[in-house]
PDB file of C-alpha atoms and ligand atoms in Angstrom:
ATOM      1  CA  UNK A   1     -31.403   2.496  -3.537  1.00 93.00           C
ATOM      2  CA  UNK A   2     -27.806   1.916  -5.022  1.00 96.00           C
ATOM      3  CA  UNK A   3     -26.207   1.216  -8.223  1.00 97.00           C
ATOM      4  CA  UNK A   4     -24.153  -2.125  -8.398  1.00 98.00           C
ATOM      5  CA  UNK A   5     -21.144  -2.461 -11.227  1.00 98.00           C
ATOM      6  CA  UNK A   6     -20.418  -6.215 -11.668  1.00 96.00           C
ATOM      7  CA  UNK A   7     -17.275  -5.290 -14.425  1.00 96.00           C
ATOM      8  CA  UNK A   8     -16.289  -8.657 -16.000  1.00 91.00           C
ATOM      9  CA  UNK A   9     -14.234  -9.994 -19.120  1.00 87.00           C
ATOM     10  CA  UNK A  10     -16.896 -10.293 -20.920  1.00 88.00           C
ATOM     11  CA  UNK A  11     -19.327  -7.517 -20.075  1.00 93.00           C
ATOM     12  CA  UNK A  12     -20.111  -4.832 -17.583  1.00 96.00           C
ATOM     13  CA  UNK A  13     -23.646  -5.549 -15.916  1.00 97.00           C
ATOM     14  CA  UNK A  14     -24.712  -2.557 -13.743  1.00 98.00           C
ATOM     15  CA  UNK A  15     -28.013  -2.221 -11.628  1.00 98.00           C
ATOM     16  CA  UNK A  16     -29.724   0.059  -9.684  1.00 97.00           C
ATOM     17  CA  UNK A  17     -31.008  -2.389  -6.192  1.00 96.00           C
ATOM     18  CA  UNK A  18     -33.309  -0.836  -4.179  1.00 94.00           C
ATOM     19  CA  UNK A  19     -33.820  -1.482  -0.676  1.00 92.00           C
ATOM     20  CA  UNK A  20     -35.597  -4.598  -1.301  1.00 94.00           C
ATOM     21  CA  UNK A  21     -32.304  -5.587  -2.413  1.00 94.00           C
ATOM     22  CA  UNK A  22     -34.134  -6.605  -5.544  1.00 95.00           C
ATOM     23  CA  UNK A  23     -32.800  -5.528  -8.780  1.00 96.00           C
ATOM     24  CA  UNK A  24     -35.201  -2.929 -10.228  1.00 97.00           C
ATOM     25  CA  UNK A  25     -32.761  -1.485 -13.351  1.00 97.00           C
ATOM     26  CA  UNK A  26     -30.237  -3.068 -15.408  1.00 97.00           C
ATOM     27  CA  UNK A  27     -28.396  -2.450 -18.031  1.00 97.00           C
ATOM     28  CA  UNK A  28     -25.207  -4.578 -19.754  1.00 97.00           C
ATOM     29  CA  UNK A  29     -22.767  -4.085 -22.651  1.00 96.00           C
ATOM     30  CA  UNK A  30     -19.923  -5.992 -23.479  1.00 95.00           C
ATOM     31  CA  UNK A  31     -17.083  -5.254 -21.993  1.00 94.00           C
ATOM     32  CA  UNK A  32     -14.781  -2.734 -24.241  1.00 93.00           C
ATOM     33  CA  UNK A  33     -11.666  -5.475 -24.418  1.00 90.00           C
ATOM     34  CA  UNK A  34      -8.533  -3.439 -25.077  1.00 91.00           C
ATOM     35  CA  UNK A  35      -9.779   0.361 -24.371  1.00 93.00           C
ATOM     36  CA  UNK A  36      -8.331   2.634 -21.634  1.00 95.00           C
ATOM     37  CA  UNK A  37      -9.592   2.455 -18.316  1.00 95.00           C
ATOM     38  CA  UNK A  38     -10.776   6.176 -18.960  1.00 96.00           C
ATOM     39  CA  UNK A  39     -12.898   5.281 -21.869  1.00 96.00           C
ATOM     40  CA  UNK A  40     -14.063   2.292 -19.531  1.00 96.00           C
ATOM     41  CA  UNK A  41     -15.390   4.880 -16.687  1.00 97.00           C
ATOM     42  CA  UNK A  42     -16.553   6.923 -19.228  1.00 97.00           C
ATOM     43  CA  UNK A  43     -18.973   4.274 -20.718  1.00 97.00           C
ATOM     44  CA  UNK A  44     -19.512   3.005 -16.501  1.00 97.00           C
ATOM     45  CA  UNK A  45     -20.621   6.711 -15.600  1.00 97.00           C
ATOM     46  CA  UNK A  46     -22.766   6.938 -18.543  1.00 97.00           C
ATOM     47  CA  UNK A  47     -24.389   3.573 -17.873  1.00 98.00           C
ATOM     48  CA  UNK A  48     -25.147   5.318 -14.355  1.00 98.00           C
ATOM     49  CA  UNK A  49     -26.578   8.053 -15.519  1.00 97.00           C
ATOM     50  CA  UNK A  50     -28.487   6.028 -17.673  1.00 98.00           C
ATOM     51  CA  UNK A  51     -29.625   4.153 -14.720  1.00 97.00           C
ATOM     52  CA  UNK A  52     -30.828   6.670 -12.991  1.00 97.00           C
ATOM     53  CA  UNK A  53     -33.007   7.693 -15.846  1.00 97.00           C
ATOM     54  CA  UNK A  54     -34.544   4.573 -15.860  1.00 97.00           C
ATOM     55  CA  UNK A  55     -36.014   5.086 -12.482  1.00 96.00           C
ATOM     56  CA  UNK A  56     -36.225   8.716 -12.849  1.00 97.00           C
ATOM     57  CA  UNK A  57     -33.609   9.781 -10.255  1.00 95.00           C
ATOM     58  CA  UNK A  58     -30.786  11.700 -10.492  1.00 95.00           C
ATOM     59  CA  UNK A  59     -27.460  10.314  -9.239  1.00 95.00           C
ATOM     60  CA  UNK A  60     -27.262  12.885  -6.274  1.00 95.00           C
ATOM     61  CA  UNK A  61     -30.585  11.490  -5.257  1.00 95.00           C
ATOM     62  CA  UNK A  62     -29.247   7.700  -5.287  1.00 95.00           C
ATOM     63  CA  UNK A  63     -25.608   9.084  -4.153  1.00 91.00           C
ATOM     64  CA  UNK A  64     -24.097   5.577  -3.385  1.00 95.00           C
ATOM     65  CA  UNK A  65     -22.305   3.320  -6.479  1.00 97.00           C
ATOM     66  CA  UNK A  66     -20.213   0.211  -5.877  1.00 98.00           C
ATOM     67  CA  UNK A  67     -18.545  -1.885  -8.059  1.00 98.00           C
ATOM     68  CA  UNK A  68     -17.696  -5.940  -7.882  1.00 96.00           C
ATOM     69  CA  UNK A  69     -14.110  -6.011 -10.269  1.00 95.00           C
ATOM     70  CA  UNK A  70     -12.655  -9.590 -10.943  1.00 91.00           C
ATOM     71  CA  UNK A  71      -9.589  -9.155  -9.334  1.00 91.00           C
ATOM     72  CA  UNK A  72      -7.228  -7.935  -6.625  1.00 92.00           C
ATOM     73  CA  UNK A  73      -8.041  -4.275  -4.863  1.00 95.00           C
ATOM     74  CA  UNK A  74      -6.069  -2.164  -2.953  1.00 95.00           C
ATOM     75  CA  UNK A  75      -6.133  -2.017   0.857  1.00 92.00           C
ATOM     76  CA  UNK A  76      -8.032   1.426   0.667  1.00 92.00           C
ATOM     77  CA  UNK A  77     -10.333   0.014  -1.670  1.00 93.00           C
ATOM     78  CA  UNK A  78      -9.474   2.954  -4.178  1.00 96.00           C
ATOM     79  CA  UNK A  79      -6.951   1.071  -6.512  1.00 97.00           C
ATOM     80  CA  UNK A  80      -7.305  -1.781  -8.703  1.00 97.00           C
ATOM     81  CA  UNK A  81      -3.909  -3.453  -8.563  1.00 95.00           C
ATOM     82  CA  UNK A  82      -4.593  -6.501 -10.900  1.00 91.00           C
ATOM     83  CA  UNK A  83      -7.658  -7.356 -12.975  1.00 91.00           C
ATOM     84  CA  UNK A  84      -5.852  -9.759 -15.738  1.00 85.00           C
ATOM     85  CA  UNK A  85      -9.335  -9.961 -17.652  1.00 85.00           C
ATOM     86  CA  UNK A  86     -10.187  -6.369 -17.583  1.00 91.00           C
ATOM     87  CA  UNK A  87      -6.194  -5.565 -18.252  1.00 91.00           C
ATOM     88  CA  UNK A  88      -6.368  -3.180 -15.212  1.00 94.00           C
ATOM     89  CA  UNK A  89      -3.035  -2.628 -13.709  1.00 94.00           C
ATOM     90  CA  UNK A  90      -2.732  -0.071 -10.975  1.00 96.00           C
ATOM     91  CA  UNK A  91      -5.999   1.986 -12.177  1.00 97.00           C
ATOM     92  CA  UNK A  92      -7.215   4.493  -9.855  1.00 98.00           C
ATOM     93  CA  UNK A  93     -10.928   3.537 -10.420  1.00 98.00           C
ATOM     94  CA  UNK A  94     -12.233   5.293  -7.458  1.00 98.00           C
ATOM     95  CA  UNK A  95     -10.840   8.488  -8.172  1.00 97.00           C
ATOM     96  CA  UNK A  96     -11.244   8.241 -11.785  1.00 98.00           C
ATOM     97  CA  UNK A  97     -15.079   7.945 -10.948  1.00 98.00           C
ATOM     98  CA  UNK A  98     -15.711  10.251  -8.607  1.00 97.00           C
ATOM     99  CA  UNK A  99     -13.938  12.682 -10.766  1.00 97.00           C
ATOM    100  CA  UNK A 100     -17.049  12.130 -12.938  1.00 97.00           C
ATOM    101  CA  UNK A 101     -19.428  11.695 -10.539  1.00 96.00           C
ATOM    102  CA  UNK A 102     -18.908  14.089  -7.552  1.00 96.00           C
ATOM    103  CA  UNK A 103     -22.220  13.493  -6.028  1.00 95.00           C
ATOM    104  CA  UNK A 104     -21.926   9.777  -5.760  1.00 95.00           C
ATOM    105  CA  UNK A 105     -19.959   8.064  -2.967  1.00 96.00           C
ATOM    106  CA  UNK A 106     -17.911   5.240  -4.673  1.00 97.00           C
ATOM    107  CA  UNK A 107     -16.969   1.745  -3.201  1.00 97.00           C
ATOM    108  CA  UNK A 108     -14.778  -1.100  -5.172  1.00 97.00           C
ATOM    109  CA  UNK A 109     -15.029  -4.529  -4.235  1.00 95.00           C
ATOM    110  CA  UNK A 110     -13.163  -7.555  -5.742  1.00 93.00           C
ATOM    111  CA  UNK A 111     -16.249 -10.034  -7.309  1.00 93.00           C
ATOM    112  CA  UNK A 112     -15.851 -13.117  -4.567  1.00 93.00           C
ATOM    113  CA  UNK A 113     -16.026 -10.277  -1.497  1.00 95.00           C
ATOM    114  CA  UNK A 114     -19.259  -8.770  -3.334  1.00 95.00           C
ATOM    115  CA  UNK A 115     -21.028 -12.207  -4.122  1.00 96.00           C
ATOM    116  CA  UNK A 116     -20.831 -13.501  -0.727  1.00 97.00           C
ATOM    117  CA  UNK A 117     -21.973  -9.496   0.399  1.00 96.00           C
ATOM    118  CA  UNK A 118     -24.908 -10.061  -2.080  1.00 97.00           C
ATOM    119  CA  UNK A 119     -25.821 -13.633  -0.700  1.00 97.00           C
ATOM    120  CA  UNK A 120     -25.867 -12.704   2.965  1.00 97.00           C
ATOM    121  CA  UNK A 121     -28.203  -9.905   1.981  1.00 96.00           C
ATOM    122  CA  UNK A 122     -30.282 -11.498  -0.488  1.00 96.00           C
ATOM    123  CA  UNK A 123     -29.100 -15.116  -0.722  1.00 97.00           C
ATOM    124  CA  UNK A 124     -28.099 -18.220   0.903  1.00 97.00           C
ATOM    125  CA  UNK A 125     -26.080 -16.495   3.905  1.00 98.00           C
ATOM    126  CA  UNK A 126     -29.394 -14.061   4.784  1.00 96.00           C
ATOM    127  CA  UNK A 127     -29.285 -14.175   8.555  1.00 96.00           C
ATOM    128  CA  UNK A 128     -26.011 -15.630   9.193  1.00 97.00           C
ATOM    129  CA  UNK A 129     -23.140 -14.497  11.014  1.00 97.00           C
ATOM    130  CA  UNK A 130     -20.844 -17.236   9.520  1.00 98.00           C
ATOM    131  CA  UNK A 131     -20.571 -18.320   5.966  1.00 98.00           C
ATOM    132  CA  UNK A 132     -18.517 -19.254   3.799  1.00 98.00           C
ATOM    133  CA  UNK A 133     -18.808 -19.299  -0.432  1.00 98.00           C
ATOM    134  CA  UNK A 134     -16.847 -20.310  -2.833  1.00 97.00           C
ATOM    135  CA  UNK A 135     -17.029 -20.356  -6.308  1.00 94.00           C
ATOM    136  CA  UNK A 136     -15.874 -23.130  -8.653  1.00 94.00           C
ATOM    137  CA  UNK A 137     -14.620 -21.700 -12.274  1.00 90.00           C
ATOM    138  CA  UNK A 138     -12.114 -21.321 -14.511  1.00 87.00           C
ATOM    139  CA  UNK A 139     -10.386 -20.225 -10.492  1.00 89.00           C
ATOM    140  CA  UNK A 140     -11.635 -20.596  -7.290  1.00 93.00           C
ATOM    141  CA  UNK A 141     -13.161 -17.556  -5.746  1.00 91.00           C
ATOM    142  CA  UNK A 142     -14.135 -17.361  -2.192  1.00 93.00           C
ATOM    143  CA  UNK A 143     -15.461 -15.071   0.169  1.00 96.00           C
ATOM    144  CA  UNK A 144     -16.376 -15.123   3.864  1.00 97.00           C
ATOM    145  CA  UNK A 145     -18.988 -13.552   6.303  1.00 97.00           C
ATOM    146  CA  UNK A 146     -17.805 -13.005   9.442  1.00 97.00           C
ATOM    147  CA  UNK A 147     -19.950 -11.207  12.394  1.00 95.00           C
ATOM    148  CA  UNK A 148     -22.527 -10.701   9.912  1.00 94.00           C
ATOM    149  CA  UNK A 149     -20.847  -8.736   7.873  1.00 93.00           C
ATOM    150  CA  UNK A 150     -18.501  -9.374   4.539  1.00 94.00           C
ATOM    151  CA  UNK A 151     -14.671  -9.957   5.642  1.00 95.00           C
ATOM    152  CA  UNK A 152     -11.946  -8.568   3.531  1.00 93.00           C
ATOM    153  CA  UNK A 153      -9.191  -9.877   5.525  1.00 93.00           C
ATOM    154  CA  UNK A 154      -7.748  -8.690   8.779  1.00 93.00           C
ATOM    155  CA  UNK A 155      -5.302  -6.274   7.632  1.00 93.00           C
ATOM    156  CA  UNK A 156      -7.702  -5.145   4.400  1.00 90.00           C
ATOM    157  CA  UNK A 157      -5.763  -7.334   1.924  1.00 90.00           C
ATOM    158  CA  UNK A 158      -8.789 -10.015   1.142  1.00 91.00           C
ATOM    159  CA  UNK A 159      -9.245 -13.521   1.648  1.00 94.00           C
ATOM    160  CA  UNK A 160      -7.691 -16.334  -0.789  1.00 93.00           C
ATOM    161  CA  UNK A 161      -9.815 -19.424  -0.091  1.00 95.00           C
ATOM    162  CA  UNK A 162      -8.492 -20.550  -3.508  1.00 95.00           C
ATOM    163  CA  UNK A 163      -4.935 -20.672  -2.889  1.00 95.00           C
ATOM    164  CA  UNK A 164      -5.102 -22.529   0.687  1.00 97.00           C
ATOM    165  CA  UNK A 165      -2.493 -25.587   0.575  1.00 98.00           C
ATOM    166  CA  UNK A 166      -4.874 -28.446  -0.376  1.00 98.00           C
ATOM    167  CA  UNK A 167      -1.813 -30.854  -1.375  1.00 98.00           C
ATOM    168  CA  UNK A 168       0.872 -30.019  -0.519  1.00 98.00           C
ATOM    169  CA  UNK A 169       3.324 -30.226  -3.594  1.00 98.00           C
ATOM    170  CA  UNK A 170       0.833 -31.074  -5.570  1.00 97.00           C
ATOM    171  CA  UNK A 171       0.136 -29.011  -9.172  1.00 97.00           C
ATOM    172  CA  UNK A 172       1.273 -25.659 -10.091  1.00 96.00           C
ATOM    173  CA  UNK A 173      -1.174 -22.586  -9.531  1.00 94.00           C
ATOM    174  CA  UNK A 174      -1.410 -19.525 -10.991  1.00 89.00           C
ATOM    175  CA  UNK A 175       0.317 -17.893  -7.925  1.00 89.00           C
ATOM    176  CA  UNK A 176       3.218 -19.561  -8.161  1.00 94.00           C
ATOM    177  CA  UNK A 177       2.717 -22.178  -4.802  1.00 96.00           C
ATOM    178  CA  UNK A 178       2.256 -26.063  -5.651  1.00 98.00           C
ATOM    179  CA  UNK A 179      -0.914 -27.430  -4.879  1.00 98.00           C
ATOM    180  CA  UNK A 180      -3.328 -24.534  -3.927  1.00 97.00           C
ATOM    181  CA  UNK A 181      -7.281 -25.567  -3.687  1.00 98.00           C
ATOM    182  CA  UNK A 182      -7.633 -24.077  -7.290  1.00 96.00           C
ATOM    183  CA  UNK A 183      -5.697 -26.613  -8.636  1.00 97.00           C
ATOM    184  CA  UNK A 184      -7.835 -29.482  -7.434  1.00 98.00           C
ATOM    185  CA  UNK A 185     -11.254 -27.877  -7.604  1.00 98.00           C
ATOM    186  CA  UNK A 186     -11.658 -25.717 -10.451  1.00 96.00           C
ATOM    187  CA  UNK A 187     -13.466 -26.723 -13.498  1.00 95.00           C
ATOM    188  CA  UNK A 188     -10.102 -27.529 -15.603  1.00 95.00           C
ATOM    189  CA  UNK A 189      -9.381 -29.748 -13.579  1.00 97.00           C
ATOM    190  CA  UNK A 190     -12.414 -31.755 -14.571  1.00 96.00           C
ATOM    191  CA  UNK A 191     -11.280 -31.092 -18.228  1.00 95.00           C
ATOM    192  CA  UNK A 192      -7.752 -31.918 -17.800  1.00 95.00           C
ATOM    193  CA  UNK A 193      -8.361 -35.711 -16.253  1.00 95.00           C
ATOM    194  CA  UNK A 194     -10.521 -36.870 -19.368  1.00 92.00           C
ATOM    195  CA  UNK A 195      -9.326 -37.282 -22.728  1.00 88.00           C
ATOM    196  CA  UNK A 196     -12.413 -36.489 -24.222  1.00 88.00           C
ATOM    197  CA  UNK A 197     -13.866 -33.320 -22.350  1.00 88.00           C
ATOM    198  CA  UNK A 198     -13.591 -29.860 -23.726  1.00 91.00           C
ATOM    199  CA  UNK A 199     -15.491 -28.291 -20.736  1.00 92.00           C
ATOM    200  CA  UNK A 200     -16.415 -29.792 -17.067  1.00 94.00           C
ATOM    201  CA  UNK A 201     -20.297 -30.094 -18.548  1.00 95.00           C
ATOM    202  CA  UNK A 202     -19.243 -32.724 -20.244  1.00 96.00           C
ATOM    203  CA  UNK A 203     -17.339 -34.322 -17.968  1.00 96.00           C
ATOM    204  CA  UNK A 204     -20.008 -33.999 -15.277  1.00 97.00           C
ATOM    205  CA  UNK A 205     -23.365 -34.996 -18.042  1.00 97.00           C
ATOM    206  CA  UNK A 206     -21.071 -37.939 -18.469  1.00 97.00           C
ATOM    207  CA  UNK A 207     -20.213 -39.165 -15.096  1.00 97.00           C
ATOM    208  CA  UNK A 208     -24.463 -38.370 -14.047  1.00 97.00           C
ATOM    209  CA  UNK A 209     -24.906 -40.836 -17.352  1.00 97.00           C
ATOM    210  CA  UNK A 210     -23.281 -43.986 -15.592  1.00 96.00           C
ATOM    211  CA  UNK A 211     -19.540 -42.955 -18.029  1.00 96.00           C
ATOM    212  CA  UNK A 212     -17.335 -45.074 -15.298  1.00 97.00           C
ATOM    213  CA  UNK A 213     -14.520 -43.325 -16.511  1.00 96.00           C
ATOM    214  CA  UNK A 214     -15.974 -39.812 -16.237  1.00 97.00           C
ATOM    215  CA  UNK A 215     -17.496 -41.172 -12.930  1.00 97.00           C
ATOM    216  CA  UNK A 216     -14.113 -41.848 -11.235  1.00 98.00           C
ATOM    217  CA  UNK A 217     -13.086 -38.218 -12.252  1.00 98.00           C
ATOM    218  CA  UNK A 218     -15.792 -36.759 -10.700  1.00 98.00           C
ATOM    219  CA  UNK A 219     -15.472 -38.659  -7.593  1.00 98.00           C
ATOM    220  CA  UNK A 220     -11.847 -37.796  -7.242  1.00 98.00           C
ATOM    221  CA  UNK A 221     -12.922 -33.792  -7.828  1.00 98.00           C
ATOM    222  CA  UNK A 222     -15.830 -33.993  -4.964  1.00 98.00           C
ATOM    223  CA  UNK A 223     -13.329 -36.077  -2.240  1.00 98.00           C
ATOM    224  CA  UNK A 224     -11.023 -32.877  -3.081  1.00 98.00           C
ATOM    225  CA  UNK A 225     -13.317 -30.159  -2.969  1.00 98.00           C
ATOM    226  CA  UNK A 226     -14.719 -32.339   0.389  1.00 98.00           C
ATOM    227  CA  UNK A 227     -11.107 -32.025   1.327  1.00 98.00           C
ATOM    228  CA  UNK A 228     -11.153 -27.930   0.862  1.00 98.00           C
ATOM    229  CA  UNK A 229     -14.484 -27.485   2.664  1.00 98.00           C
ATOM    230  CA  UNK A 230     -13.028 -29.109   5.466  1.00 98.00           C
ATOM    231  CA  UNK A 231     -10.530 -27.044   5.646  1.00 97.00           C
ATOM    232  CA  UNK A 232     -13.354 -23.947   5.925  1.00 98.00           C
ATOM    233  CA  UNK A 233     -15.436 -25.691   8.371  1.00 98.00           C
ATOM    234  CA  UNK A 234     -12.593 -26.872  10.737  1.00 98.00           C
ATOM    235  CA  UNK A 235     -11.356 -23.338  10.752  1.00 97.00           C
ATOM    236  CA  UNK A 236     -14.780 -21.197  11.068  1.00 98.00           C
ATOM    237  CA  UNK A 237     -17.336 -23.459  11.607  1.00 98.00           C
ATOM    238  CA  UNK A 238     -19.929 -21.728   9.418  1.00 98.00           C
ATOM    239  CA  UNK A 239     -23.550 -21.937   9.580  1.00 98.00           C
ATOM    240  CA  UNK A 240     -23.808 -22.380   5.796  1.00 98.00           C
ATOM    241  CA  UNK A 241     -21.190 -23.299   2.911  1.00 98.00           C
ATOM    242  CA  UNK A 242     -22.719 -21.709  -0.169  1.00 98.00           C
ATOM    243  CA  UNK A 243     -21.239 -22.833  -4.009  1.00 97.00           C
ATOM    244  CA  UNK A 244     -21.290 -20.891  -6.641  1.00 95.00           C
ATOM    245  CA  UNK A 245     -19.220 -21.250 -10.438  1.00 91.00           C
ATOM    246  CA  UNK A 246     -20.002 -23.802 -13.446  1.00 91.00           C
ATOM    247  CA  UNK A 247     -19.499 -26.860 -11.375  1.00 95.00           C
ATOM    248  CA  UNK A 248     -21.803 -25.554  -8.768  1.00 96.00           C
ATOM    249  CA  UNK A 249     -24.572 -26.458 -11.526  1.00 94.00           C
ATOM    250  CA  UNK A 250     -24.004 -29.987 -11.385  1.00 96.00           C
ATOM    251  CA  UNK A 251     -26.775 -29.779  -8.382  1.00 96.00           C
ATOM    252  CA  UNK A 252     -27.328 -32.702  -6.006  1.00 98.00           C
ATOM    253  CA  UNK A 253     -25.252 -34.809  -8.320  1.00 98.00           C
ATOM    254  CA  UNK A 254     -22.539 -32.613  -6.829  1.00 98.00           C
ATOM    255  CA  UNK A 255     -23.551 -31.811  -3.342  1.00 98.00           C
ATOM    256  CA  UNK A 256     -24.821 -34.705  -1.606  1.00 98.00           C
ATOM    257  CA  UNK A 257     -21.530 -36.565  -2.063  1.00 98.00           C
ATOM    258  CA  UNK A 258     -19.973 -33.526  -0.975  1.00 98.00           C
ATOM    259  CA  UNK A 259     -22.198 -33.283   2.684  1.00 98.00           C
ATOM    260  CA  UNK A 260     -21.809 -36.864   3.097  1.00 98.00           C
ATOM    261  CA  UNK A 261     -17.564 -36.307   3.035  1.00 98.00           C
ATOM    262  CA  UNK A 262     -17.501 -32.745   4.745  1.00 98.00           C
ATOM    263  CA  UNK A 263     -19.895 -34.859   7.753  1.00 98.00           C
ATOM    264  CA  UNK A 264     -17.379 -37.756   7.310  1.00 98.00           C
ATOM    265  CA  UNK A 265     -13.712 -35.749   7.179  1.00 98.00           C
ATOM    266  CA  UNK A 266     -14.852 -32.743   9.632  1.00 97.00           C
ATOM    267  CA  UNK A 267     -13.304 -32.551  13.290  1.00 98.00           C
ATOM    268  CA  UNK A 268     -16.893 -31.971  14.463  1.00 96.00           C
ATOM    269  CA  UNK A 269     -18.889 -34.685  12.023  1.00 97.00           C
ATOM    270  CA  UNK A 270     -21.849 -32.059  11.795  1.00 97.00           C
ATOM    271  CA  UNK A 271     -24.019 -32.279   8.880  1.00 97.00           C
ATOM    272  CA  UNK A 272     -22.864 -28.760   7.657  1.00 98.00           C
ATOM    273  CA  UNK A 273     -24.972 -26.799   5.713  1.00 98.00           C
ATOM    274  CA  UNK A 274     -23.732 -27.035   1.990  1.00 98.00           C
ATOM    275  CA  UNK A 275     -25.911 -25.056  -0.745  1.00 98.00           C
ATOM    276  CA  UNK A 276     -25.625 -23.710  -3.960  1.00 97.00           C
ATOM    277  CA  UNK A 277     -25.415 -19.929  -3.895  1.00 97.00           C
ATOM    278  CA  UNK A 278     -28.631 -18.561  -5.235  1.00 96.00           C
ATOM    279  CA  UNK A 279     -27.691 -15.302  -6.841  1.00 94.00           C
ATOM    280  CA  UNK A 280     -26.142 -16.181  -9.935  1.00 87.00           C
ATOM    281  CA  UNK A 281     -25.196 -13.667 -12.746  1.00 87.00           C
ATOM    282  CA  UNK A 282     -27.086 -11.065 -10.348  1.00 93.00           C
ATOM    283  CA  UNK A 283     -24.788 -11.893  -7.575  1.00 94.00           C
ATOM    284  CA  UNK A 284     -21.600  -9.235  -8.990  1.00 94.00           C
ATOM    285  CA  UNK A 285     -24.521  -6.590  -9.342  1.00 97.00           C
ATOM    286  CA  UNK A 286     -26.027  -6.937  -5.667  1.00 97.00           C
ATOM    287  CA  UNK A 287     -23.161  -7.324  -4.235  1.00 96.00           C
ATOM    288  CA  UNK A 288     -21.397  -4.465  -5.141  1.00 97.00           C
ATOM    289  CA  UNK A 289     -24.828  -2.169  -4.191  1.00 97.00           C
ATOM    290  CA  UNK A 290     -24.663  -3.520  -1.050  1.00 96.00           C
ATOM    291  CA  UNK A 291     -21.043  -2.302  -0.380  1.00 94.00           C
ATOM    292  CA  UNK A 292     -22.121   0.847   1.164  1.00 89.00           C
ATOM    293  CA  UNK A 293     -24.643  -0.888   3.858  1.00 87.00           C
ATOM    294  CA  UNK A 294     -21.549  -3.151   4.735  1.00 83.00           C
ATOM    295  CA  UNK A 295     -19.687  -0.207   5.531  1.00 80.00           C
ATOM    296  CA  UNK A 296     -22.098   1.228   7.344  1.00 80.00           C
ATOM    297  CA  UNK A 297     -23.201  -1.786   9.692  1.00 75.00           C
ATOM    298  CA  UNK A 298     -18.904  -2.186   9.818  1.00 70.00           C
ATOM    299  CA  UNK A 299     -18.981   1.320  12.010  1.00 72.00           C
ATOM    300  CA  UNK A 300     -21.877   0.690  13.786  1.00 67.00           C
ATOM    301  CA  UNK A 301     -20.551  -2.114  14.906  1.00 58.00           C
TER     302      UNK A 301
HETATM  303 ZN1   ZN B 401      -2.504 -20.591  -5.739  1.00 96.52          ZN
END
């Protein structure tokens, strides 16, 4: 068994998965907005040890913690360069917890890289050696399976499936480029097109309830997100496209306009595999136990 950290803005969910991959522990508190990041391991090792109570082990028994942060991670996997929502800048997480916890072996993750580990090995990429997911929030999150295992980029910096060029020109992102996939398929967007809306539900309950004005808006946001999947499937050719995020909840509504385009706009017109992603809130947690198998079947191989 391991211990998964999914540390978010709002809370810090932790888990102990065994090998099942099933989540047999959990604990959450909200996340400690404004503290040091050494009063945040602090709390995250006592959660742990906590944890380990619960299933009366010790943490030299379990040995291996990971942990799914919302944001961007060194290319040792020790640092955590940016997390806006946490307010982590530079923080030696790795260190700072294995300074508390010598027995355990610690791996960090950023969130999209550890939902798309937890799907493959307990979701909608289990068996697959090509996937791709992406998740549609407040940003757009993605991360890839390659080879059957999770891909963190070539040279270890990550992948960005949210800040591909989807037009180019088009509105300003977050990183500073015009245009990126986030701009045209994250859940503001949704917002910003109505005049009405003060969250995609709405904009999405009302399109499903024949609103022709709501309609048109969501029709524009699936022949966009079409558009980005595209750009996935020309490039990798998955066997499954898995969606995660707010807007992923719109269901069928949502993704059988969206197989019909990716089948219509792809280079190959195959009828891709397009799926919600299954894990949900328990995706951050999985995911980040899983972290030391990935490594693992990333040497064997
Ligand atoms: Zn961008």
């Amino acid at each position: 068994m391991q211990i998964g950290f999914d540390v978010g803005g709002s809370k810090i969910a932790a888990g102990i998965v065994n090998k099942n991959k099933k989540i047999i522990a959990k604990r959450v508190i909200p996340f400690p907005q404004g503290k040091p990041y050494q009063e945040i391991v602090s709390t995250m090792v006592g959660m742990a040890k906590a944890l380990a109570g619960d299933v009366e082990q010790t943490l030299a028994e379990i040995r291996s913690v990971g942990v799914s942060v919302p944001g961007t991670i060194d290319r040792q996997g020790e640092r955590v360069i940016d997390a806006h929502n946490l307010g982590f800048h530079d923080v030696p997480l790795k260190e700072a917890l294995t300074l508390h916890m010598p027995e355990m072996e610690v791996r960090i993750a950023n969130d999209a890289n550890a939902a798309a580990l937890a799907e493959l090995h307990a979701g909608a990429f289990r068996g697959c050696r090509t996937a791709v997911l992406l998740t549609l929030g407040t940003g757009v999150g993605g991360g890839l399976i390659l080879g059957g295992k999770m891909f963190n980029g070539g040279l270890g910096h990550g992948v960005e499936l949210g800040h591909m060029c989807l037009q180019f020109g088009g509105p300003l992102c977050t990183c500073g480029n015009l245009g990126c996939v986030e701009t045209l398929c994250n859940a503001p967007w949704l917002i910003r097109q109505s005049s009405q809306a003060t969250d995609a539900k709405m904009v999405i309950d009302a399109a499903k309830e024949g609103d022709v004005a709501a309609k048109n808006i969501f029709d524009r946001y699936v022949d966009q997100l079409s558009s980005a999947i595209v750009s996935c499937t020309n490039l990798l050719d998955p066997e499954v496209v898995a969606l995660g995020g707010g807007v992923s909840l719109a269901g069928e509504f949502l993704f059988a306009p969206l197989r019909e385009q990716v089948l219509r706009k792809s280079f190959f017109h195959h009828p891709y595999k397009i799926v919600p992603a299954t894990l949900g809130n328990d995706a951050g947690i999985i995911g980040a136990a899983m972290l030391a198998i990935n490594e693992a079947e990333a040497a064997r191989i």
